[in-house]
Structure formats: C-alpha cells, structure tokens
Amino acid sequence: KNQVEQSPQSLIILEGKNCTLQCNYTVSPFSNLRWYKQDTGRGPVSLTIMTFSENTKSNGRYTATLDADTKQSSLHITASQLSDSASYICVVSRDDYKLSFGAGTTVTVRA
Amino acid sequence: DTGVSQDPRHKITKRGQNVTFRCDPISEHNRLYWYRQTLGQGPEFLTYFQNEAQLEKSRLLSDRFSAERPKGSFSTLEIQRTEQGDSAMYLCASSLGGPTDTQYFGPGTRLTVL
C-alpha cells in the first residue's frame, strides 16, 4: 500500500478559479514534505518544502499547508492559469534520502 | 530546466535488446538517483549513488538492470534483454544532501519496448 495518498486523482477547473489538492501520508519517521509539479513528459520540479515545524509555505500562487499531527497536507492554487495544467505530486521524506511519492493529482485548467 | 540532463529523451527498442541511458547531474551535486515512472503513478526509487558509490538498489532493480557512476559525475543505467514491462519513463535526479535535501529531476528518458 502506498504510504502517500493523494486526492482527487484528477480535476478540471476554469482559468482564474482556485483549487485545493489533498495529500495524506503514513510515512514514518517524517523529515519533510514537498509538493512537486510535473508537466507532461517532463521531470518533476519542486514547488514547496515543509519540515515538521512548518504548517504553511507559499510559492507565488501556490500555498501548501501541513498538519503533522493528522499527517495531512494540501496544496492550494490561487487564480489558476493555463500553465498550471500539470500533475502535482506530494512527496514525503524520511530522515534519510528516501522519498515516498504519491501518485499525483492531474490538474487541467480550461479557458 | 533544472540543470540535470538526460539522454536520450526517447528510446524505442524491440524486446530482448539492450538499452543504455545517460544522466548528467548538476555538477556540484554528489548524490544521484534513478527512478522509474509509469503512467498515472509517481516515480519509484530504483537506485542511489553517493559520489561513485552505489549505496542502495531497490528490489525493483532486477538483475537485468545495472547502474554506474564511474567518476562520481555522470551516470548510466543499462537494461539488458528488455521486456515490455520495462516500458516507462526513467528519471534521474541529483542533490547536494542535507536535512532538507532537494532533488532536482532531469526531463526523463521515455522507453518504449515493442
């Protein structure tokens, strides 16, 4: 069973609207949680990283939250743009180099 | 562009053939990783190098797979006797290390085994 579960699997939103992606994890011990953006046919690119003590981190129109007690994270996209169409992957790191990847949420932004 | 390059970007081969992929990491990064990603899934860890030493191999890496990083710089991933199940995106990443280590991914090599 995957230790990082993301929802929804996919979503479609209209340009200019907001959306929120969810990530639940069971990875332990916990070091940090990242959100990556992966465009079709490209490698993932890091958007945010949060350690245990951080509960929110922003990168432009992307805002990630972390609740380490409930082991949940969210990624909020504000005022979506067509270029936001991509897969968003939640990645949890243990104390070593090992990363646990979620399956991703595919976001499609339509004009 | 993250600074990590991979070659080739696409490879189509027939079942049973050998293929080799190359990854050039960011020059000062001493850690290098290989992942495999299939459609609709997140990347799966294959192997990890610290400089030229291969420190871990996933159970996903069968005997047909071998990776090298001979001088601690670029790395190669070879798949022998390819099977259709090997069709996937092969991603390389590199990092400096440290508590909040960020892995920078290359664009990947898309392998199709016919």
mmCIF file of C-alpha atoms in Angstrom, chain A residues 31-32 34 36 38 41-46 49 51 89 96-99 101-104, chain B residues 9 31 33 35 37 40-43 45 48 56 89 91 99-103 105-107:
data_model
loop_
_atom_site.group_PDB
_atom_site.id
_atom_site.type_symbol
_atom_site.label_atom_id
_atom_site.label_comp_id
_atom_site.label_asym_id
_atom_site.label_seq_id
_atom_site.Cartn_x
_atom_site.Cartn_y
_atom_site.Cartn_z
ATOM 1 C CA SER A 31 11.505 14.655 7.851
ATOM 2 C CA ASN A 32 9.805 16.922 5.361
ATOM 3 C CA ARG A 34 7.285 18.568 -0.649
ATOM 4 C CA TYR A 36 6.304 18.849 -6.963
ATOM 5 C CA GLN A 38 5.292 17.713 -13.238
ATOM 6 C CA GLY A 41 6.701 14.458 -20.490
ATOM 7 C CA ARG A 42 8.967 16.351 -18.104
ATOM 8 C CA GLY A 43 10.626 15.656 -14.785
ATOM 9 C CA PRO A 44 9.093 16.907 -11.516
ATOM 10 C CA VAL A 45 10.014 20.384 -10.279
ATOM 11 C CA SER A 46 9.903 21.271 -6.582
ATOM 12 C CA ILE A 49 9.067 22.081 1.112
ATOM 13 C CA THR A 51 9.502 20.479 7.754
ATOM 14 C CA ILE A 89 2.889 15.149 -6.687
ATOM 15 C CA ASP A 96 17.342 9.684 5.052
ATOM 16 C CA TYR A 97 17.392 10.279 1.321
ATOM 17 C CA LYS A 98 14.387 8.048 0.655
ATOM 18 C CA LEU A 99 11.393 9.796 -0.880
ATOM 19 C CA PHE A 101 5.845 9.701 -3.838
ATOM 20 C CA GLY A 102 2.123 9.968 -4.194
ATOM 21 C CA ALA A 103 0.511 9.041 -7.499
ATOM 22 C CA GLY A 104 -0.213 12.690 -8.217
ATOM 23 C CA ARG B 9 14.813 11.734 -24.305
ATOM 24 C CA ARG B 31 24.051 12.453 -4.804
ATOM 25 C CA TYR B 33 19.211 8.907 -8.044
ATOM 26 C CA TYR B 35 13.622 6.442 -10.637
ATOM 27 C CA GLN B 37 7.672 6.245 -13.506
ATOM 28 C CA GLY B 40 -0.542 7.807 -13.751
ATOM 29 C CA GLN B 41 1.900 6.927 -10.987
ATOM 30 C CA GLY B 42 4.530 8.758 -9.020
ATOM 31 C CA PRO B 43 8.209 7.928 -9.503
ATOM 32 C CA PHE B 45 13.010 4.622 -6.460
ATOM 33 C CA TYR B 48 21.098 5.886 -5.346
ATOM 34 C CA GLU B 56 21.249 1.246 -2.394
ATOM 35 C CA MET B 89 9.805 6.992 -18.015
ATOM 36 C CA LEU B 91 14.037 9.777 -14.310
ATOM 37 C CA PRO B 99 18.361 17.713 6.177
ATOM 38 C CA THR B 100 16.120 19.458 3.636
ATOM 39 C CA ASP B 101 17.804 17.983 0.630
ATOM 40 C CA THR B 102 16.072 18.899 -2.622
ATOM 41 C CA GLN B 103 16.334 16.520 -5.521
ATOM 42 C CA PHE B 105 14.978 15.989 -11.641
ATOM 43 C CA GLY B 106 16.014 15.672 -15.230
ATOM 44 C CA PRO B 107 13.470 15.598 -18.087
#
